[in-house]
Structure formats: C-alpha cells, structure tokens
C-alpha cells in the first residue's frame, strides 16, 4: 500500500493543533477546516477538543488557541475558512459559528462573512419539533484587509439557487452531501464535500500556495488542495485516519506516477 510519506506536497502532524511549532510563521495562504463539535462525537483520543466533560467555554478557549496558531502561520494576505454549524444542546440552540467568529476576532482575525452552505439533500431534523436543518455556515476570516480573494464573474453558476448564472459569487453556496462515500466507520464520517473545498481553494489561493487544515480528519482538504496543485499541511490526533487518507489520495498518486 502507498504510504502517506510518498506524497511530497502533504505533511500531516499527528498531534494537537493547539501548538503548531512544526510550521514556520507566515507561510500558509489559506486555513480550511471543520472543527470537532462540542459534546457531539467521541473521536476516541484523550487530547480531543470538545468532549462531554469539557465546559462550552473551555471548549471555545481551546479552539481559540488553535485560531491563534493559525493566525501566526498565515501570510499577511491569508484567509481562514471554518465550516461549522449551530448545535442543539438539551433543546437549546447554541450559535457556535458566531462564537467561533468572535473568538477568532479576539486573536486578530477580521470577519469577512458568514457564508451559508445550503445542503439540499439533508433530510433529518435536529429534533422532531424542529424544521429540517439544511445548512451549515462557513465562517470566512482574513488576517488583513488586503487578503487574496478570487471571485470571478460566472463562478456562481447553477450552484447558487438565489442568483442567476453569470453573477458574482454570492454567500449562499449549494453543495449536496453524498453519504457513505468514505466508509461506514464512525471515524470516517462527516467529511465535507470536495466541491465545497474546491471552491474555497480556488477562491482563496493560487497554484503553489500552501493550505493548512488543523482538524484534518479523513483529509478532504488535502484531496482538494493536492488535486488543485496546492501543498497541504495537516494536524490530526487520530492516526487511525491514515488508511482512509491514503485510500482517498491513492488516485492522485497513481495519476502522478503515470505522468512520470
Ligand atoms: C469534524 S472532524 C474533521 C473532518 C474532516 N474535515 C474530514 O474531511 O474528514 C474534526 C477532527 O478533529 C480532530 N481533532 C479533535 N481534537 C483535535 C486536536 N486537539 N488537534 C487536532 N485534531 C483534533 C478529530 O479527531 C476529528 O478528526
């Protein structure tokens, strides 16, 4: 089987992203991630952020440490994109994306937008007394006012149900979720769609720019980044993800082997 080390443009650090000493400051163009949610999923690691015995404030504090590290490793014109949704806690909705935005702003980030990712295929409600939740947010932040951003005419296309083709990129993005595409194990679930990450990579970077994901999971960020010619750095606590990452990247590897 192909080893992760054989991908020259990918470096995964198997430890907590609360300290990113391995990454030189000012070299990352775009941080693209989906964080662990508070009190939602047990990824089976003692350093995991967001376990049931952690208070919501403590969870936000630990996440803020990660945002602060991300700020330092970003270039001056860099951006950070956090795909995250609200969470229902004992019948009360927590506005997690807004709290993440506030904490990131405290570390120096500028909030650019709360993009809505519309998921037309979502069918389950949070409870049977709620409407079906068909969206997640993409918290879009920048390090400075002069950040890199390539929203071209026509990029909206048919993906935005609210705007006709040809208009400038809006903040309502339609990306269907395909279930069960990367295995049935609980560790391998909840990846975001590559079409969503492709869009962020294209909008926020140029070929050759470095992308970082501090909560790497099954490596969707790397699949998009490497496919689009951007080197990728990841942090992830669970080495159990190694096999599924290699599996997802193997088509790229095979392609580059045949190219040479
Ligand atoms: C929502 S998942 C990311 C899913 C990912 N976008 C994908 O495509 O599969 C969050 C990930 O954060 C990891 N994680 C939790 N606490 C962490 C920490 N302190 N440092 C690094 N990773 C952590 C979990 O193991 C989990 O894989």
PDB file of C-alpha atoms in Angstrom, residues 52 90 96 126 169 204 238:
ATOM      1  CA  UNK A  52     -18.679  15.770  27.031  1.00  0.00           C
ATOM      2  CA  UNK A  90     -30.782  19.951  25.559  1.00  0.00           C
ATOM      3  CA  UNK A  96     -21.340  28.003  17.665  1.00  0.00           C
ATOM      4  CA  UNK A 126     -32.335  18.077  14.913  1.00  0.00           C
ATOM      5  CA  UNK A 169     -20.063  34.791  -6.259  1.00  0.00           C
ATOM      6  CA  UNK A 204      -8.565  31.899  -1.648  1.00  0.00           C
ATOM      7  CA  UNK A 238      -6.154  10.167  15.429  1.00  0.00           C
TER       8      UNK A 238
END
